[in-house]
PDB file of C-alpha atoms in Angstrom:
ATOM      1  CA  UNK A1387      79.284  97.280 123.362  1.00 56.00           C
ATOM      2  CA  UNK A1388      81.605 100.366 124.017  1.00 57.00           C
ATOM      3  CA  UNK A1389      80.349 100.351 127.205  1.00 68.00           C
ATOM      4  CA  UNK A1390      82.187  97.396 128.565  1.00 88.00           C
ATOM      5  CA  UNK A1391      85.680  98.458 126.889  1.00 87.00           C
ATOM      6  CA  UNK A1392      87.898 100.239 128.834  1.00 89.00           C
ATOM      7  CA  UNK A1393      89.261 103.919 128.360  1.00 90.00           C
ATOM      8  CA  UNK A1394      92.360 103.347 126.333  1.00 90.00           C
ATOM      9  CA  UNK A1395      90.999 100.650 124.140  1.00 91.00           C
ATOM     10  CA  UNK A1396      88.002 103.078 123.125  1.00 93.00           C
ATOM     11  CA  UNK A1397      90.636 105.820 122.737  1.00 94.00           C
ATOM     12  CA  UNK A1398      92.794 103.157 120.454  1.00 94.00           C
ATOM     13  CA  UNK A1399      89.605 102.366 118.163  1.00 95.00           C
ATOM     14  CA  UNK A1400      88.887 106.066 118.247  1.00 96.00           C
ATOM     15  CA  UNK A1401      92.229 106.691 116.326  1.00 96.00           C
ATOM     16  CA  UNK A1402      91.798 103.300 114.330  1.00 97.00           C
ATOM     17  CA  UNK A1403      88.325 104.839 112.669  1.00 96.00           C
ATOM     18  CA  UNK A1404      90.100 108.026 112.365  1.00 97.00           C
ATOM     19  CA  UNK A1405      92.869 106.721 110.336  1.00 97.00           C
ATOM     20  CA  UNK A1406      90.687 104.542 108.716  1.00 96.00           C
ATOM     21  CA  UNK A1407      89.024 107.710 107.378  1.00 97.00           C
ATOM     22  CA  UNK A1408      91.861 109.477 106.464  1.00 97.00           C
ATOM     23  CA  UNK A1409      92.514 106.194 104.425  1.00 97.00           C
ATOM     24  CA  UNK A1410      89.720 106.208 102.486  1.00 97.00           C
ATOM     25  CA  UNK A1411      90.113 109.987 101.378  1.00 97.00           C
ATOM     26  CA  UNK A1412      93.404 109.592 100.002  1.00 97.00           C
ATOM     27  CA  UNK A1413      91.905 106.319  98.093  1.00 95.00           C
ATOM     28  CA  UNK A1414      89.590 108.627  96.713  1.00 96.00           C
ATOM     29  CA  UNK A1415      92.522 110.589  95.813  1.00 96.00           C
ATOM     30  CA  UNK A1416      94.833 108.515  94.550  1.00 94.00           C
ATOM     31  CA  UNK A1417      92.052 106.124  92.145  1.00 93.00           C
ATOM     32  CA  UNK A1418      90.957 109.899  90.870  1.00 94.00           C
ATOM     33  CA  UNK A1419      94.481 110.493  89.731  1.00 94.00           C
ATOM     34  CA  UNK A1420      94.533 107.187  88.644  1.00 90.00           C
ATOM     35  CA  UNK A1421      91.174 107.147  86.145  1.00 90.00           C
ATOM     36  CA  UNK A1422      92.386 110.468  84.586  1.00 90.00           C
ATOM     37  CA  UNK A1423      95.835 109.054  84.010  1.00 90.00           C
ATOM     38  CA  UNK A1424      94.461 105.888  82.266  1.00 85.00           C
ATOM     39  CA  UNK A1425      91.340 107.451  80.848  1.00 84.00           C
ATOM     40  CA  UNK A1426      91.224 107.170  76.887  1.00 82.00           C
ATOM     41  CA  UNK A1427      89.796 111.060  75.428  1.00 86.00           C
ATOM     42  CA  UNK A1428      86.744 112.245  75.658  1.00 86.00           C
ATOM     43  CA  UNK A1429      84.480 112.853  78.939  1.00 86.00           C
ATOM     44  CA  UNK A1430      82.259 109.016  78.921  1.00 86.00           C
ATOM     45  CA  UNK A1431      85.163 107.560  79.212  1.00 85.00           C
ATOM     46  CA  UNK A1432      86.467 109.542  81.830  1.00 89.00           C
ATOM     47  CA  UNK A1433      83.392 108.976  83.983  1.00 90.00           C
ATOM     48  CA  UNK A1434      83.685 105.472  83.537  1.00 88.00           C
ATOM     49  CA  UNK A1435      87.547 105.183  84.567  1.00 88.00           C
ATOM     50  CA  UNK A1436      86.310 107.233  87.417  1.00 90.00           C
ATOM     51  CA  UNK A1437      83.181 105.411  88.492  1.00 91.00           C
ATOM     52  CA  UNK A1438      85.595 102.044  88.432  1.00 90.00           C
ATOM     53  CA  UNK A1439      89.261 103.376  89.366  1.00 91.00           C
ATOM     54  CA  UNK A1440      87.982 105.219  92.924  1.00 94.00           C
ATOM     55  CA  UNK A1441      86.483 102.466  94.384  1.00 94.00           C
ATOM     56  CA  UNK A1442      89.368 100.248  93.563  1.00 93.00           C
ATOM     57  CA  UNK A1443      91.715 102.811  95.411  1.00 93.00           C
ATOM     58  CA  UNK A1444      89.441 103.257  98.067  1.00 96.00           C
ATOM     59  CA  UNK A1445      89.552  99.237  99.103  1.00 95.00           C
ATOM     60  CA  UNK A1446      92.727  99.067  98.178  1.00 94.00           C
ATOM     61  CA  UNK A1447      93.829 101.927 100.642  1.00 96.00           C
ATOM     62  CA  UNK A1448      91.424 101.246 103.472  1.00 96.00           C
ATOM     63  CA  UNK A1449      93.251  97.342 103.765  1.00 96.00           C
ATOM     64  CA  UNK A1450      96.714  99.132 103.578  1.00 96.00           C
ATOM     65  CA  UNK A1451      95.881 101.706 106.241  1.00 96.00           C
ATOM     66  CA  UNK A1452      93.751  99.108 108.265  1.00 97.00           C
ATOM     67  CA  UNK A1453      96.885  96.616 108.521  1.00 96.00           C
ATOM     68  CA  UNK A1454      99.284  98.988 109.284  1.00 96.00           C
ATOM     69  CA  UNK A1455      97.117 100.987 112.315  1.00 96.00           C
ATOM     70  CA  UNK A1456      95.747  97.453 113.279  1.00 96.00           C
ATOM     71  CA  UNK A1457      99.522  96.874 114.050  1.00 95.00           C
ATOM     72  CA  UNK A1458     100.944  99.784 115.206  1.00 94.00           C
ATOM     73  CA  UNK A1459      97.539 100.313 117.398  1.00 95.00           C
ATOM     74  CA  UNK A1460      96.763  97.122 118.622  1.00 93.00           C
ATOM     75  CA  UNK A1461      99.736  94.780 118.388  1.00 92.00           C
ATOM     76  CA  UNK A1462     102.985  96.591 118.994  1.00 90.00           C
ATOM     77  CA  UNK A1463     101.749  98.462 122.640  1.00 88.00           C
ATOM     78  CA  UNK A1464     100.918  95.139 123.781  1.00 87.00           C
ATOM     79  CA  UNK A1465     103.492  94.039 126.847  1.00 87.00           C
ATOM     80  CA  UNK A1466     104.175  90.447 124.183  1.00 86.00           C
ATOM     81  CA  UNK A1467     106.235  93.181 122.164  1.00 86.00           C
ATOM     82  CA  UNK A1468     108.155  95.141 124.701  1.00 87.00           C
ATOM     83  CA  UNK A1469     111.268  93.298 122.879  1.00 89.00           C
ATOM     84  CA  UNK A1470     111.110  95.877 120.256  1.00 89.00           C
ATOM     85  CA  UNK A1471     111.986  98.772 122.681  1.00 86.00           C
ATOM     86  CA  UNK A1472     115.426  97.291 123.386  1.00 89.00           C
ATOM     87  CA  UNK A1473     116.141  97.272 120.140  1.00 93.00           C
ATOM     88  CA  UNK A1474     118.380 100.305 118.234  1.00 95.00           C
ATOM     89  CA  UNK A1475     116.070 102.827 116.909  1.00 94.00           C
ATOM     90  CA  UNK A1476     117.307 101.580 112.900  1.00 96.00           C
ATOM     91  CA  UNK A1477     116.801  97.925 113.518  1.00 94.00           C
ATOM     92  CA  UNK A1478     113.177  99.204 114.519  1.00 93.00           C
ATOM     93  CA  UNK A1479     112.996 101.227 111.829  1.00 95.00           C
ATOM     94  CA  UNK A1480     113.675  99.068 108.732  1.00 97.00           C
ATOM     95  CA  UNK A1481     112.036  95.967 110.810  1.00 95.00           C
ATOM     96  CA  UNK A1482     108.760  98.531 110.251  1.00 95.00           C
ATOM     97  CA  UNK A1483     109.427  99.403 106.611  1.00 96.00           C
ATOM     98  CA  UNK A1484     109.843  95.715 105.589  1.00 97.00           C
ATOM     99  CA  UNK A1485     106.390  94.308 107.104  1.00 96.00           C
ATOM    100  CA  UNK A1486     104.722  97.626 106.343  1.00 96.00           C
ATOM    101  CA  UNK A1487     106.295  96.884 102.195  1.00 97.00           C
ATOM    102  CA  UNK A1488     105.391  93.568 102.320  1.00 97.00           C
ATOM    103  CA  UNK A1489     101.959  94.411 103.486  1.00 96.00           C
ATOM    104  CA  UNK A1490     101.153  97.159 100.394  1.00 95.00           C
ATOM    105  CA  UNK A1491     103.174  95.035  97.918  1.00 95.00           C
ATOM    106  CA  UNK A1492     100.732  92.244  98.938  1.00 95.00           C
ATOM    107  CA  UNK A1493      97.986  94.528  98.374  1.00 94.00           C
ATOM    108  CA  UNK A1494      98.802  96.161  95.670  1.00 90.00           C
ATOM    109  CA  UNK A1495      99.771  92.921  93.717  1.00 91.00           C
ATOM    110  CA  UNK A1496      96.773  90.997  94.849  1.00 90.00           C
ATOM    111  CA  UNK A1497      94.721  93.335  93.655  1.00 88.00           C
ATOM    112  CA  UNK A1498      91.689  93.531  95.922  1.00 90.00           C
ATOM    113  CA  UNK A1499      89.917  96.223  94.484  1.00 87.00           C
ATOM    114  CA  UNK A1500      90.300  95.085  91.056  1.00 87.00           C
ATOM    115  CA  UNK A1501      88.887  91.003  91.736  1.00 87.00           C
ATOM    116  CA  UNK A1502      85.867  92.401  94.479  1.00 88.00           C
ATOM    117  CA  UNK A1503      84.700  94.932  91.454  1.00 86.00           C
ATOM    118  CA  UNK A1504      85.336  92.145  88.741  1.00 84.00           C
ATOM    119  CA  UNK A1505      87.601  94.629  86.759  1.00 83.00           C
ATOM    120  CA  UNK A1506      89.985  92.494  84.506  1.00 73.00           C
ATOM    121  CA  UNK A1507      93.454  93.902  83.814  1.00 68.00           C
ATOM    122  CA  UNK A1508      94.923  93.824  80.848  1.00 65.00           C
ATOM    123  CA  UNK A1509      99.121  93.778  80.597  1.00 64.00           C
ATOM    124  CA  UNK A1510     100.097  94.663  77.225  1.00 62.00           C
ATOM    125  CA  UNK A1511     103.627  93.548  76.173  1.00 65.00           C
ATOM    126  CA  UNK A1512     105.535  96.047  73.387  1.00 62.00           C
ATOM    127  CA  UNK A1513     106.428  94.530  69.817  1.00 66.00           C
ATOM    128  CA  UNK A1514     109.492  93.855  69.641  1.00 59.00           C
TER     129      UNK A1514
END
Protein backbone atom coordinates (compact mmCIF):
# COMPACT_ATOMS: atom_id res chain seq x y z
CA UNK A 1 0.00 0.00 0.00
CA UNK A 2 2.83 2.60 0.74
CA UNK A 3 4.13 1.72 -2.30
CA UNK A 4 1.71 3.48 -4.53
CA UNK A 5 1.68 6.83 -2.31
CA UNK A 6 3.80 9.37 -3.25
CA UNK A 7 6.87 10.94 -1.32
CA UNK A 8 5.25 13.74 0.58
CA UNK A 9 2.11 11.94 1.47
CA UNK A 10 4.30 9.03 3.09
CA UNK A 11 6.40 11.80 4.69
CA UNK A 12 2.86 13.48 5.96
CA UNK A 13 1.64 10.00 7.53
CA UNK A 14 5.17 9.57 8.79
CA UNK A 15 4.67 12.71 11.06
CA UNK A 16 0.85 11.81 11.59
CA UNK A 17 2.04 8.29 13.43
CA UNK A 18 4.67 10.24 15.05
CA UNK A 19 2.42 12.66 16.65
CA UNK A 20 0.05 10.16 17.15
CA UNK A 21 2.66 8.59 19.45
CA UNK A 22 3.64 11.42 21.18
CA UNK A 23 -0.21 11.60 21.88
CA UNK A 24 -0.60 8.61 23.45
CA UNK A 25 2.43 9.15 25.93
CA UNK A 26 1.20 12.22 27.31
CA UNK A 27 -2.36 10.28 27.72
CA UNK A 28 -0.48 8.00 29.68
CA UNK A 29 0.67 10.94 31.48
CA UNK A 30 -1.96 12.94 32.05
CA UNK A 31 -4.75 9.73 33.14
CA UNK A 32 -1.61 8.78 35.66
CA UNK A 33 -1.88 12.18 37.21
CA UNK A 34 -5.33 11.87 36.97
CA UNK A 35 -5.92 8.25 39.00
CA UNK A 36 -3.56 9.52 41.78
CA UNK A 37 -5.46 12.77 42.05
CA UNK A 38 -8.88 10.98 42.36
CA UNK A 39 -7.61 7.84 44.01
CA UNK A 40 -9.32 7.25 47.55
CA UNK A 41 -6.11 5.95 50.25
CA UNK A 42 -4.59 3.04 50.25
CA UNK A 43 -2.57 1.21 47.27
CA UNK A 44 -5.88 -1.27 45.67
CA UNK A 45 -7.43 1.54 45.08
CA UNK A 46 -4.78 3.27 43.51
CA UNK A 47 -4.17 0.43 41.07
CA UNK A 48 -7.60 0.41 40.18
CA UNK A 49 -7.92 4.34 39.42
CA UNK A 50 -4.84 3.58 37.47
CA UNK A 51 -5.78 0.48 35.55
CA UNK A 52 -9.17 2.61 34.52
CA UNK A 53 -8.00 6.45 34.45
CA UNK A 54 -4.85 5.72 31.76
CA UNK A 55 -6.69 4.20 29.26
CA UNK A 56 -9.36 6.81 29.40
CA UNK A 57 -6.57 9.53 28.85
CA UNK A 58 -4.93 7.61 26.39
CA UNK A 59 -8.27 7.55 23.92
CA UNK A 60 -9.11 10.58 24.96
CA UNK A 61 -5.69 12.16 23.86
CA UNK A 62 -5.01 10.05 20.80
CA UNK A 63 -8.70 11.61 19.20
CA UNK A 64 -7.50 15.15 20.32
CA UNK A 65 -4.05 14.81 18.77
CA UNK A 66 -5.47 12.74 15.75
CA UNK A 67 -8.02 15.70 14.82
CA UNK A 68 -5.82 18.33 15.20
CA UNK A 69 -2.62 16.68 12.99
CA UNK A 70 -5.37 15.17 10.66
CA UNK A 71 -6.04 18.96 10.03
CA UNK A 72 -3.08 20.71 10.17
CA UNK A 73 -1.41 17.63 8.08
CA UNK A 74 -3.82 16.77 5.69
CA UNK A 75 -6.40 19.51 5.25
CA UNK A 76 -4.86 22.93 5.63
CA UNK A 77 -1.65 22.26 2.88
CA UNK A 78 -4.21 21.33 0.50
CA UNK A 79 -4.37 24.15 -2.54
CA UNK A 80 -8.75 24.26 -1.39
CA UNK A 81 -7.20 26.27 1.67
CA UNK A 82 -4.66 28.60 0.22
CA UNK A 83 -7.38 31.34 1.45
CA UNK A 84 -5.95 31.08 4.83
CA UNK A 85 -2.48 32.43 3.76
CA UNK A 86 -3.96 35.81 2.82
CA UNK A 87 -5.26 36.15 5.86
CA UNK A 88 -3.41 38.37 8.94
CA UNK A 89 -1.31 36.11 10.94
CA UNK A 90 -4.08 36.79 14.26
CA UNK A 91 -7.17 36.10 12.27
CA UNK A 92 -5.22 32.71 11.54
CA UNK A 93 -4.32 32.37 14.78
CA UNK A 94 -7.53 32.54 16.87
CA UNK A 95 -9.45 30.92 13.65
CA UNK A 96 -6.93 27.80 14.88
CA UNK A 97 -7.54 28.11 18.62
CA UNK A 98 -11.36 28.14 18.20
CA UNK A 99 -11.72 24.79 16.00
CA UNK A 100 -8.76 23.29 17.83
CA UNK A 101 -11.14 24.32 21.50
CA UNK A 102 -14.06 23.20 20.06
CA UNK A 103 -12.47 19.99 19.03
CA UNK A 104 -10.99 19.04 22.86
CA UNK A 105 -14.08 20.60 24.50
CA UNK A 106 -16.01 18.10 22.31
CA UNK A 107 -13.81 15.48 23.48
CA UNK A 108 -13.39 16.10 26.66
CA UNK A 109 -17.21 16.60 27.31
CA UNK A 110 -18.24 13.62 25.30
CA UNK A 111 -16.29 11.62 27.13
CA UNK A 112 -14.94 8.89 24.87
CA UNK A 113 -12.79 7.16 27.08
CA UNK A 114 -15.15 7.07 29.84
CA UNK A 115 -18.51 5.45 27.56
CA UNK A 116 -15.88 2.87 25.32
CA UNK A 117 -14.52 1.56 28.98
CA UNK A 118 -18.17 1.67 30.47
CA UNK A 119 -16.85 3.87 33.42
CA UNK A 120 -19.92 5.82 34.88
CA UNK A 121 -19.26 9.28 36.32
CA UNK A 122 -20.58 10.39 39.14
CA UNK A 123 -21.18 14.52 39.69
CA UNK A 124 -21.72 15.17 43.21
CA UNK A 125 -23.52 18.46 44.03
CA UNK A 126 -22.45 20.22 47.70
CA UNK A 127 -25.27 20.59 50.49
CA UNK A 128 -26.29 23.55 50.64
Amino acid sequence: MTATLSAVTRARLRRFMRIVRMAAVIGVGGGAVYAVASAGPGARSLLASLLISIPMGVIDALLMASWIAGIEIFLLPRASMRWLDALPFAAVFILKTLVYGAIAGAVLAGQPGERLLGVVTVTTRAPG
